[in-house]
Coordinates of C-alpha atoms in Angstrom, one line a residue:
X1 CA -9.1 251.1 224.4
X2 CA -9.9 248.4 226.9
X3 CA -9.2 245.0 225.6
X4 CA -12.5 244.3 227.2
X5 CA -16.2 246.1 227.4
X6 CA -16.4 247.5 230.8
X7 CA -19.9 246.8 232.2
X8 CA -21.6 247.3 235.4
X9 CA -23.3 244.9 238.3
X10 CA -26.9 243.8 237.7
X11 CA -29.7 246.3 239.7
X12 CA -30.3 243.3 241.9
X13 CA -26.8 242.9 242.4
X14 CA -26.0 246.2 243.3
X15 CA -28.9 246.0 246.2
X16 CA -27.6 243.0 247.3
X17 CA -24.0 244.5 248.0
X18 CA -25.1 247.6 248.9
X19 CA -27.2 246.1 251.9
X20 CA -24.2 244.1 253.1
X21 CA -21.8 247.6 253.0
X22 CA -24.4 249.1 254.9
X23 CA -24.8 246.5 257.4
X24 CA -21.2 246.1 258.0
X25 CA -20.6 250.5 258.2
X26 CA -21.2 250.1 262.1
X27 CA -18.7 246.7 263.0
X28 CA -16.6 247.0 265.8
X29 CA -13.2 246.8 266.0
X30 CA -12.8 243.0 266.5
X31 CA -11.4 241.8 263.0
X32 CA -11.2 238.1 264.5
X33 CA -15.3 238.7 264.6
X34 CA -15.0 240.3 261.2
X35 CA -13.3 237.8 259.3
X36 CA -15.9 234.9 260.9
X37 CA -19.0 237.4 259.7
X38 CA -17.8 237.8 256.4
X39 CA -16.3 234.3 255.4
X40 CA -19.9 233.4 253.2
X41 CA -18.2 236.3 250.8
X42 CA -14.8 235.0 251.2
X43 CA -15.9 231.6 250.0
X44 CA -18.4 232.3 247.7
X45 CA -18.2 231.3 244.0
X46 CA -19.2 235.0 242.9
X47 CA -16.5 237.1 242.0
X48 CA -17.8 239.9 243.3
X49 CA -18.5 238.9 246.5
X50 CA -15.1 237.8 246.9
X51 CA -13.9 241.6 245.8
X52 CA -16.1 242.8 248.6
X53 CA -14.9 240.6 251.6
X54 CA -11.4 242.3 250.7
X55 CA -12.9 245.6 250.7
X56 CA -14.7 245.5 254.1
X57 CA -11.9 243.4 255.6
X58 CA -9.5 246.3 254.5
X59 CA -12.0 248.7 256.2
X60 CA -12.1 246.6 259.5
X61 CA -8.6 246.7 259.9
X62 CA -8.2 250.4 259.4
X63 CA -11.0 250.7 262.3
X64 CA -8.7 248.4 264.6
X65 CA -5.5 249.9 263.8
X66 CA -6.9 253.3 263.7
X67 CA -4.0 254.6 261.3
X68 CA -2.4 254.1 258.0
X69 CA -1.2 250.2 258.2
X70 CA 0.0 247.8 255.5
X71 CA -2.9 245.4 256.2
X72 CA -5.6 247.9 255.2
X73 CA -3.2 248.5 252.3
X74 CA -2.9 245.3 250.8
X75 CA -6.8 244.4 250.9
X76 CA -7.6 247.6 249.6
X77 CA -5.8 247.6 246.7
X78 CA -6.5 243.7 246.3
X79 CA -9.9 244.9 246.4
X80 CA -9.4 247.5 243.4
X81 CA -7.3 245.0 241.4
X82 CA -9.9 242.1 241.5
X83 CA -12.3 244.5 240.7
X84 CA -10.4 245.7 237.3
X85 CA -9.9 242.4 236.6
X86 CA -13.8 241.7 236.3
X87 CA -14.5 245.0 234.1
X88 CA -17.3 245.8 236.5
X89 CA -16.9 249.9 236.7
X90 CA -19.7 250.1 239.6
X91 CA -17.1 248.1 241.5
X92 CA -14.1 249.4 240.4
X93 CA -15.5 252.9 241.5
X94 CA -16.8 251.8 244.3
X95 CA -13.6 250.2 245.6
X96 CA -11.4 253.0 244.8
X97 CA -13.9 255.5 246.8
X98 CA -13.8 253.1 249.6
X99 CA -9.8 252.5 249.8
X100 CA -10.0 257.1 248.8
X101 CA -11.6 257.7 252.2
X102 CA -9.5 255.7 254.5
X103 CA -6.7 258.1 252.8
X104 CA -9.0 261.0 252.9
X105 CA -9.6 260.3 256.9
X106 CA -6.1 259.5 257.7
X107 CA -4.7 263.1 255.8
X108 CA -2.8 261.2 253.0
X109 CA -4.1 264.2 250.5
X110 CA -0.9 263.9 248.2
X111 CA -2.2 260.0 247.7
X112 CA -5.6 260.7 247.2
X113 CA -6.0 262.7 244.7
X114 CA -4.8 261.3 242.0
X115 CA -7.1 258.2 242.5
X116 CA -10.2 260.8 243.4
X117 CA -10.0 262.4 240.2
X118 CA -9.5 258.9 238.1
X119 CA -12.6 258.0 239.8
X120 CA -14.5 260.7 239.1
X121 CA -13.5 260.5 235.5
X122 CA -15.1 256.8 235.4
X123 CA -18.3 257.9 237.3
X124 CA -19.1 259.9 234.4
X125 CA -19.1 256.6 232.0
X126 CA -22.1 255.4 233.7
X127 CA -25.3 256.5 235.6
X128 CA -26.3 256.9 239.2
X129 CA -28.7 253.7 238.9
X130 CA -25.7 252.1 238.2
X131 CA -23.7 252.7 241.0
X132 CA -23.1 251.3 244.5
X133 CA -24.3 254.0 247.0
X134 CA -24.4 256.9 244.4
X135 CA -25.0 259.3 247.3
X136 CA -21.9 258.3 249.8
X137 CA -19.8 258.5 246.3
X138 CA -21.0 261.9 245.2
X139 CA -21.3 263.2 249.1
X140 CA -17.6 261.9 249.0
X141 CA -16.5 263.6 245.8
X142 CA -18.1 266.9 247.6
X143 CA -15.5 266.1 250.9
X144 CA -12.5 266.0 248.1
X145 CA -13.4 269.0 246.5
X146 CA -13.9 271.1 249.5
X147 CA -10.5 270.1 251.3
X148 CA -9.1 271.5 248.0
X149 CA -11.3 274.4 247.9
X150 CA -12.9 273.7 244.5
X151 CA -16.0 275.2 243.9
X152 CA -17.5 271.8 242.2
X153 CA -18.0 270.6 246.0
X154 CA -21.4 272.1 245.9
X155 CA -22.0 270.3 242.6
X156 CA -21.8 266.9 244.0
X157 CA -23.2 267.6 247.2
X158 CA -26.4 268.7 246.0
X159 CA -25.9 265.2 243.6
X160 CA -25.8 263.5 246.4
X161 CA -28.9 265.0 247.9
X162 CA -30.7 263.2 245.6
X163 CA -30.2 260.1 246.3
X164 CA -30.5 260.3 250.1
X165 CA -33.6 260.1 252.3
X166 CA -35.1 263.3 253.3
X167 CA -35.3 263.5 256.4
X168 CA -32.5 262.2 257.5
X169 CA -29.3 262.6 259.5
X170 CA -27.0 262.0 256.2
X171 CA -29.5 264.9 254.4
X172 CA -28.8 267.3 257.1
X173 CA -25.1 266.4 257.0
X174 CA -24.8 267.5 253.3
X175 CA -26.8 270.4 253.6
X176 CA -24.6 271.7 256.4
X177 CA -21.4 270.8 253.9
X178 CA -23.2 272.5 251.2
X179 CA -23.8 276.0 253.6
X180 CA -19.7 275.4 254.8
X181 CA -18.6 275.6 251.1
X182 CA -20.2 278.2 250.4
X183 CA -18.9 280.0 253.6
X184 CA -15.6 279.3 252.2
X185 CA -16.5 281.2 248.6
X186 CA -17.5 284.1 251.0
X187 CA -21.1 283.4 250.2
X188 CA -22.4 284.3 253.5
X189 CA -26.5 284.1 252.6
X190 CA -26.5 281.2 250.8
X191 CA -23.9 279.9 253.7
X192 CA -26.8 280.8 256.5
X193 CA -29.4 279.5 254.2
X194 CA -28.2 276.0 254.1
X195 CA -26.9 276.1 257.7
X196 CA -30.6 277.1 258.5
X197 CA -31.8 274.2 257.0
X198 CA -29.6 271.8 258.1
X199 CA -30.3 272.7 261.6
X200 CA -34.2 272.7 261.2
X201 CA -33.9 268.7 260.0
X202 CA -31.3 267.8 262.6
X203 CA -33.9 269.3 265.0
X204 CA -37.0 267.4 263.5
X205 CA -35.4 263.9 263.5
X206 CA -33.7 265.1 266.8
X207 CA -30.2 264.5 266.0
X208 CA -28.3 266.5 268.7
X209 CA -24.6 265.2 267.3
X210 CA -25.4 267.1 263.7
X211 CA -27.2 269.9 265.3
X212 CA -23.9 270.5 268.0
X213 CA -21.9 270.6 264.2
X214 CA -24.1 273.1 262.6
X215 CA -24.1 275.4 265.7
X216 CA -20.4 275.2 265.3
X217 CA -20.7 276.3 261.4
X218 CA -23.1 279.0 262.2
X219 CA -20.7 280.4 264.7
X220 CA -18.0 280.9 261.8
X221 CA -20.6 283.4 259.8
X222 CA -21.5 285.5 263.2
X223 CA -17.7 285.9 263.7
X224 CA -16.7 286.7 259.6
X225 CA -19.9 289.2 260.2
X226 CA -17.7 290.7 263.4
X227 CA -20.8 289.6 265.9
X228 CA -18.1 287.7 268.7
X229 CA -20.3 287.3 271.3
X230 CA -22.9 285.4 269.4
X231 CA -20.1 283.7 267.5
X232 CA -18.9 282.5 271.5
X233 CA -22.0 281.7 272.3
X234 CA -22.9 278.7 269.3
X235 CA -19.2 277.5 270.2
X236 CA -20.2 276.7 273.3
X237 CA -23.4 275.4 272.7
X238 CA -21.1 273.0 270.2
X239 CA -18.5 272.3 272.7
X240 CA -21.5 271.1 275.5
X241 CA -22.9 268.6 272.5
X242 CA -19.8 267.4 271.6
X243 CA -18.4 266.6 275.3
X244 CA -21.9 265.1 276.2
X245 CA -21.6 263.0 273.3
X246 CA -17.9 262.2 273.8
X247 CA -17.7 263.6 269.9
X248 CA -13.6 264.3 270.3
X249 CA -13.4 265.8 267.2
X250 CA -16.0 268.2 266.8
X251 CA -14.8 269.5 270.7
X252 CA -11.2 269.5 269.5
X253 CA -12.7 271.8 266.2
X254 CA -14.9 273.9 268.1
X255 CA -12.4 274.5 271.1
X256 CA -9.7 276.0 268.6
X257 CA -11.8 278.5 267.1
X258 CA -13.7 279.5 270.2
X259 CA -9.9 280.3 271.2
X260 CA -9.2 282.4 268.2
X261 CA -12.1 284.2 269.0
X262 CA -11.3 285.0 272.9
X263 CA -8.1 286.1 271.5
X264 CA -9.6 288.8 269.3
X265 CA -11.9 289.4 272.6
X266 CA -8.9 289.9 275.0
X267 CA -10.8 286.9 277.2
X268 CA -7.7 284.8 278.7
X269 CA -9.6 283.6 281.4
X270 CA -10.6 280.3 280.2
X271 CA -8.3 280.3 277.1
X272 CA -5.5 278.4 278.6
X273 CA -8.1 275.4 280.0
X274 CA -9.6 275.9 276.4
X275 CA -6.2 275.1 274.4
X276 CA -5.2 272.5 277.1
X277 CA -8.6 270.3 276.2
X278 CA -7.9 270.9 272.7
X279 CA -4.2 270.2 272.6
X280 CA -4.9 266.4 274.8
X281 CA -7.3 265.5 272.0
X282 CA -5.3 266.6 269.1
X283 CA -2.7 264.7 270.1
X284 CA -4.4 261.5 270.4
X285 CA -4.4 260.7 267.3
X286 CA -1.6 261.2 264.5
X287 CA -4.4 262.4 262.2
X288 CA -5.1 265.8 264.5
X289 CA -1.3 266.8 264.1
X290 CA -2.7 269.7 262.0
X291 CA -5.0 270.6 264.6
X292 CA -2.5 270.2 267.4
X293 CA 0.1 272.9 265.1
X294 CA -3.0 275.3 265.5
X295 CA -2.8 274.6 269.4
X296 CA 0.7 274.9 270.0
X297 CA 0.7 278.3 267.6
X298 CA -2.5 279.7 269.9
X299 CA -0.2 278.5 272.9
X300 CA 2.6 280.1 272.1
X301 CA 0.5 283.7 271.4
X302 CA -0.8 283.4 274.8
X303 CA 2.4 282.9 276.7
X304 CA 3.9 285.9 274.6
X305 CA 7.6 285.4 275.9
X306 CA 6.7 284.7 279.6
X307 CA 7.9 281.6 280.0
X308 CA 10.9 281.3 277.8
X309 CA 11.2 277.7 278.6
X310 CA 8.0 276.7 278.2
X311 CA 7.6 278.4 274.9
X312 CA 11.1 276.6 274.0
X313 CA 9.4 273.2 274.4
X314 CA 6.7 274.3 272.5
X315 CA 8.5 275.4 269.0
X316 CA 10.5 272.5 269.2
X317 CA 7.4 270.7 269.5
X318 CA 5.9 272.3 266.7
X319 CA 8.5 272.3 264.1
X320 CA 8.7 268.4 264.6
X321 CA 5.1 268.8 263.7
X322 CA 5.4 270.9 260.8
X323 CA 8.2 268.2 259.1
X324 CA 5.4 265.6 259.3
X325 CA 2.9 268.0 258.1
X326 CA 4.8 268.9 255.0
X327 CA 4.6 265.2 253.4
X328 CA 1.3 264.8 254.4
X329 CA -1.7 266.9 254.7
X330 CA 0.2 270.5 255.2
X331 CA -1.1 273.8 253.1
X332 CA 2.0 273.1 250.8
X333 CA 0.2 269.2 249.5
X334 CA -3.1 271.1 249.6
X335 CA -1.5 273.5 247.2
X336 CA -0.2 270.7 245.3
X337 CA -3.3 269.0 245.4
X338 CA -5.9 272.0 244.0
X339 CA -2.9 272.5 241.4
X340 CA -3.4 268.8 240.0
X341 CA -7.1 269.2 240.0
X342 CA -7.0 272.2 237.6
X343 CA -4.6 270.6 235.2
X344 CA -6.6 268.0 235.1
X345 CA -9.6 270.5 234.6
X346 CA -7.1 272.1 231.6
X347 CA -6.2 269.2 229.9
X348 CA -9.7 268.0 229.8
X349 CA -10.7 271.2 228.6
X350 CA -7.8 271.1 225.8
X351 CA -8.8 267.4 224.4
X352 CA -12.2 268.9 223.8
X353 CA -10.6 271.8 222.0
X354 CA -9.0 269.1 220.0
X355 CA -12.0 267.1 219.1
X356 CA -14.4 270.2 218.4
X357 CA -11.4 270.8 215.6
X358 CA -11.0 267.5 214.0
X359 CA -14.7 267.5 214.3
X360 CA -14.7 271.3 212.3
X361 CA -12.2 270.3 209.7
X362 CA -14.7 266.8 208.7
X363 CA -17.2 269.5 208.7
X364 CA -16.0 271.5 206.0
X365 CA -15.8 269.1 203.7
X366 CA -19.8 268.2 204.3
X367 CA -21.1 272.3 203.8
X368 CA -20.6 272.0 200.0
X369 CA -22.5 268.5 199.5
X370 CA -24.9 270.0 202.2
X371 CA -25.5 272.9 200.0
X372 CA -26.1 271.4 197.2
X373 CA -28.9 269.1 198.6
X374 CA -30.3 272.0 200.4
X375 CA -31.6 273.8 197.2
X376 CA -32.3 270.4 195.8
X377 CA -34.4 269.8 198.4
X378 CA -35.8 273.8 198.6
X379 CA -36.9 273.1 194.9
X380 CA -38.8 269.5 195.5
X381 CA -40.3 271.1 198.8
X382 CA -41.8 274.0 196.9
X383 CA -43.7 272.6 194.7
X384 CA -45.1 269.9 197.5
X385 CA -45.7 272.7 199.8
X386 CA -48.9 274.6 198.4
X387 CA -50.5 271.2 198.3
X388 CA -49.6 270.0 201.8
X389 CA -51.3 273.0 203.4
X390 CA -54.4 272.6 202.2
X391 CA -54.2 269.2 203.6
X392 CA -52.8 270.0 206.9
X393 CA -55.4 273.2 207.6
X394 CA -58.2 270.6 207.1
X395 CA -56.6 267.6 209.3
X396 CA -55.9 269.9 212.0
X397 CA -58.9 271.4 212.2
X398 CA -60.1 268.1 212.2
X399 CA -57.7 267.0 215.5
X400 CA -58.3 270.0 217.4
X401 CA -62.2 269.2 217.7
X402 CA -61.2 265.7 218.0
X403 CA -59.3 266.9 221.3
X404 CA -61.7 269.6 222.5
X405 CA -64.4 267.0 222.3
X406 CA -62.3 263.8 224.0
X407 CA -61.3 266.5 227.1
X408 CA -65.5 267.6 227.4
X409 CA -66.8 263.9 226.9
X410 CA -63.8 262.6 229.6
X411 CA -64.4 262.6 233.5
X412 CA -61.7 265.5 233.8
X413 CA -58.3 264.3 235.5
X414 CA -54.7 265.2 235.4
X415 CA -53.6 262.3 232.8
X416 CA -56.5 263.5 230.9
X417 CA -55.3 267.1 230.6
X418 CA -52.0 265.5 230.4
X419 CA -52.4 264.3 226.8
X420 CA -54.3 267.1 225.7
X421 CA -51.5 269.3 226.7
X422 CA -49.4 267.6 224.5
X423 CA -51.3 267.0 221.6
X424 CA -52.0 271.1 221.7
X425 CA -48.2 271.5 221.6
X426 CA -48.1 269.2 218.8
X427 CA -50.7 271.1 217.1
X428 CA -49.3 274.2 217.6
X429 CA -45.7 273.5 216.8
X430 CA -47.0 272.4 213.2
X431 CA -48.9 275.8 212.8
X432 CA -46.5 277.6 213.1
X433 CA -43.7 275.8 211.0
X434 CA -46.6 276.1 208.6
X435 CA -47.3 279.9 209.0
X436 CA -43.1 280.2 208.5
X437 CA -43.5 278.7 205.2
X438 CA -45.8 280.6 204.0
X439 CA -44.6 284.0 205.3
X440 CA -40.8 282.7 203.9
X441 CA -41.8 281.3 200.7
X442 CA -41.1 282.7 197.2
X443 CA -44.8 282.1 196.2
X444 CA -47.2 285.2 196.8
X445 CA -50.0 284.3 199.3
X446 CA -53.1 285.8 199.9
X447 CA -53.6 287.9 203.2
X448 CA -57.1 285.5 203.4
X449 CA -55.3 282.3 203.3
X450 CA -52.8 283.6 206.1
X451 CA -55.6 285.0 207.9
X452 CA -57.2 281.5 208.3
X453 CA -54.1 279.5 209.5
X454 CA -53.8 282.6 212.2
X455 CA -57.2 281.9 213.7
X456 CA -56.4 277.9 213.6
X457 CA -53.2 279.1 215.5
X458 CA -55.3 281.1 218.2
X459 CA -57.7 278.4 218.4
X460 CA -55.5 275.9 220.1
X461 CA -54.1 278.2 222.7
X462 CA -55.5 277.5 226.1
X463 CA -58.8 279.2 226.9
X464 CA -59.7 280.6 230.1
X465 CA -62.7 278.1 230.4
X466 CA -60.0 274.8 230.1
X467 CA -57.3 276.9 232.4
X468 CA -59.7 276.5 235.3
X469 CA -60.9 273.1 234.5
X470 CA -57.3 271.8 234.4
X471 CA -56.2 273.9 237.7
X472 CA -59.2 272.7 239.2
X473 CA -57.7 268.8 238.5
X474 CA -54.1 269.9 239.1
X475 CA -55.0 270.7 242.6
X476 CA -56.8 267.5 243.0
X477 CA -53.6 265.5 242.0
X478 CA -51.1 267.7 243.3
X479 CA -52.6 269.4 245.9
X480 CA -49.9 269.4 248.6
X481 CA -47.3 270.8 246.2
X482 CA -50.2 273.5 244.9
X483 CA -50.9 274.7 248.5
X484 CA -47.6 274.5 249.5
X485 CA -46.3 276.8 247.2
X486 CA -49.2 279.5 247.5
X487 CA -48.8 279.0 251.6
X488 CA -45.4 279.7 251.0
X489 CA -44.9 282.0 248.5
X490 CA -47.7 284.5 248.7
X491 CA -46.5 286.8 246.5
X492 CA -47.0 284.5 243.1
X493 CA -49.4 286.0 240.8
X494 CA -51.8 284.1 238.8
X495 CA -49.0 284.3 236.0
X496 CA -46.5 282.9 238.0
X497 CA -48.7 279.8 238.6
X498 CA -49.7 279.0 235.4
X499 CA -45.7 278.9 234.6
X500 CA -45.5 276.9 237.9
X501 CA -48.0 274.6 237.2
X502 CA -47.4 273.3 233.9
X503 CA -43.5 273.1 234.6
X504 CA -44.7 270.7 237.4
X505 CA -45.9 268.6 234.3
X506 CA -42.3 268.4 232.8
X507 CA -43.3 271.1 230.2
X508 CA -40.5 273.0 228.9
X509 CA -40.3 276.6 228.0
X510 CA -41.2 276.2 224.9
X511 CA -44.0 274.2 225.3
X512 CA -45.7 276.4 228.0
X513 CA -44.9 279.2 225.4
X514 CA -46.8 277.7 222.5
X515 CA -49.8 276.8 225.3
X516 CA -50.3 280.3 226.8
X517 CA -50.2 282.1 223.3
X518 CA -46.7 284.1 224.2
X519 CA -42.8 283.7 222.6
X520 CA -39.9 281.7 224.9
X521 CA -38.6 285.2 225.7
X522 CA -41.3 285.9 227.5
X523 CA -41.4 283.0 229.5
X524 CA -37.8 283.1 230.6
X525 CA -38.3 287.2 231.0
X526 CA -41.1 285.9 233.9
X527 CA -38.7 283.9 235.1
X528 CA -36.1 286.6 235.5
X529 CA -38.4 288.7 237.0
X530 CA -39.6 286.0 239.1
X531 CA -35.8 285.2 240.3
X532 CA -35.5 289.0 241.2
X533 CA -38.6 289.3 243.5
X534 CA -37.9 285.9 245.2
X535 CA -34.3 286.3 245.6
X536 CA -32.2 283.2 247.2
X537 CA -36.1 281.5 247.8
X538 CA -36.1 281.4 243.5
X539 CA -33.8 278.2 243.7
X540 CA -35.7 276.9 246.5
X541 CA -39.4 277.3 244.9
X542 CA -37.5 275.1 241.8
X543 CA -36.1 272.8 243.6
X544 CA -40.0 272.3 245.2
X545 CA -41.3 272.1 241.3
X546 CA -38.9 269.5 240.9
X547 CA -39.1 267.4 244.2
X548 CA -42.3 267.9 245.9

């Protein structure tokens, strides 16, 4: 246990730093400048502020230095101490997740994980309110479990989702991740789906650099689908983007699998300017040595023992890189890395296993004790039970005109409907657990007094006549989300709607069962059948219900 309480920053607190991160996310690479701008946190008498000029220092020097250095080092973990030392998990998280993507970007994979999945496990102790940037640390979580090749990626990107502005470049970013993993699960419609998207908002906020990345994308499904041509064709599209923009590392990307591809086609006539490109970038940077192992590899295919010396150069070249790769962000830490997330997946799963039997074994020893009470309890409720439902038949009664009156007296509107909604459920949910007493109790009942509690029942179900006054007031409210959906989805019956519309309300299953006069089955079977005539579009009309 903690010696102390771990707590989180104020709401206003977390605004407050969270405006300063973002303001400093496009500095430039003068840390002189940087220090000067930040010294009101360095000297200020608030802990936290303090933590956060060590943070962003760390983050400025990694920009100047543009590799791993042992400045960025030391203010970054500084950054993480100081902020364990105040108990402040919104800032220990967020500290960690800033020092986890300088390894992440410079391909220190064995480092990172361990700290990525610590961090994960304290995001869970608290909400996304309380968080600093919930959507860059879930969007980041998504980057982790992708490199890995964990399915959870689209988990947290779709978390992340939620917190970000729509539209906007950093939405369309994560629905392109979200359509890349699941490309990598072999999903290839779902993959399309989201790269479809993606493009559409990078097109309507007219972000050419995102929309050059998701060409790119969409070129991996056309050639996994064995259409090359079109596959060459979004490449190049990318590869015009990129260069205009001077984006190096999308080129350098795009440019290595358009060469796979002419490979496959038997086009060397641009190959060898292709792979020259690609090779200058990737080895501009220590970070691309990966990229540049793809090039040489590609290189050396080409050459196919022509030039013995040349090719010589080359695997010399390329074993020096492999070395380097193997203690940093080679297939064999990767391995490493998606074997340390499922033991840590394991274990977890074990200490649960654990609990649910410590929690079994105090269990036992309760059933007798709860046994005993429970025909206590049968015996006291018996004899109260006749007399309660004369009661409650009268009191409801009473209620439901109560209700039906308020809703015909009221100028209708949604709120209006609202409450009568749920004092029907209310109503109805009582009936019932009434109507199970009866039918399960010892005591003989007449068919007459059953009889009457059925028609009660039926009388609070929702009647054709309130149906269309409370669509008629839905649509006033939520009339953009209403003819959205029927624009949209044509083929929705009047059934689906009603489901539609009163999940829109935050009704659950089982409420809109008790309302429309029908069992949860039924419900979730319309659902089901729902899902099979939409298809992929089910998760999208949802996602509407919930959003719109």
């Amino acid at each position: 246990m903690h010696a102390q309480k771990l707590s989180s920053s104020s709401a206003e607190s977390i605004k407050k730093i969270e405006a300063i991160i973002i303001k400093e996310n496009n500095s430039k690479k003068d840390t002189v400048e940087l220090q000067k701008r930040l010294s009101f946190l360095k000297n200020s008498s608030h802990k936290n502020e303090q933590i956060l000029y060590s943070a962003l220092l760390a983050n400025g020097f990694s920009l100047f230095f543009d590799k791993i250095n042992s400045r960025s080092e030391y203010y970054y973990l500084k950054s993480i101490q100081e902020a364990k030392k105040s108990n402040d998990l919104s800032l220990i998280i967020w500290t960690q997740v800033n020092y986890s993507k300088y390894l992440y970007f410079y391909c220190q994979i064995d480092k990172l994980i361990p700290i990525v999945l610590k961090t994960m496990d304290e995001s869970n102790q608290i909400g996304p309110s309380e968080m600093i940037l919930p959507e860059e640390t879930f969007k980041f979580f998504g980057w982790i479990m992708s490199t890995v090749e964990d399915k959870s990626a689209i988990s947290y990107y779709k978390k992340a989702l939620q917190y970000m502005q729509n539209p906007s470049s950093e939405s369309a970013g994560v629905l392109n991740a979200i359509g890349s993993s699941y490309f990598r699960n072999k999903d290839l419609s779902n993959a399309m789906y989201y790269f479809n998207n993606a493009e559409a908002m990078a097109l309507k906020i007219g972000d050419s650099i995102r929309y050059a990345k998701i060409l790119g994308d969409k070129a991996l499904i056309y050639q996994e689908k064995g259409n090359l041509k079109d596959a060459v064709r979004f490449l190049k599209q990318d590869i015009l983007y990129s260069q205009k923009f001077k984006i190096e590392k999308n080129e350098m990307y795009a440019s290595i699998i358009l060469a796979k591809i002419l490979l496959k086609l038997k086009d060397t006539a641009e190959l060898e300017e292709i792979l020259e490109k690609a090779g200058k970038i990737a080895s501009s940077k220590s970070y691309y040595r990966s990229s540049l192992k793809e090039v040489i590899e590609l290189k050396l295919i080409v050459l196919g023992g022509k030039d013995p010396q040349k090719e010589l150069l080359l695997r010399r070249q390329l074993k020096q890189i492999e070395e380097y790769l193997l203690n940093t962000n080679g297939n064999t830490v990767l391995q490493q890395s998606h074997w340390l997330i499922q033991k840590k997946k394991y274990e977890t799963d074990n200490e649960k296993i654990r609990l649910q039997l410590e929690k079994g074994e105090k269990t036992k020893s309760l059933i007798i004790l709860i046994l005993i009470l429970t025909i206590v309890l049968s015996l006291v409720t018996y004899t109260s039970l006749n007399k309660k439902l004369k009661t409650k038949k009268i009191t409801l009664e009473k209620d439901r005109l109560f209700f039906e009156q308020k809703l015909s007296d009221a100028s209708y509107n949604i709120e209006t409907f609202d409450e009568y909604l749920k004092n029907k459920n209310k109503q109805i949910s009582i009936l019932e657990t009434e109507l199970e007493e009866i039918r399960n109790s010892v005591a003989v009942q007449s068919e007459e007094e059953k009889t009457k509690l059925d028609k009660i029942l039926d009388s609070h179900l929702m009647t054709d006549e309130n149906w269309k006054n409370f669509k008629k007031e839905f649509i006033k409210q939520h009339g953009e989300f209403y003819n959205y959906v029927v624009k949209n989805f044509p083929e929705l019956k009047e059934s689906n709607l009603k489901i539609i519309m009163l999940q829109k309300l935050d009704l659950n299953n089982s409420e809109i069962s008790n309302l429309l006069g029908v069992t949860v089955d039924a419900i979730k079977k319309s659902k089901q059948r729902l899902k099979k005539k939409l298809g992929e579009r089910y998760d999208l009309l949802f996602e509407i219900i919930e959003y719109k």
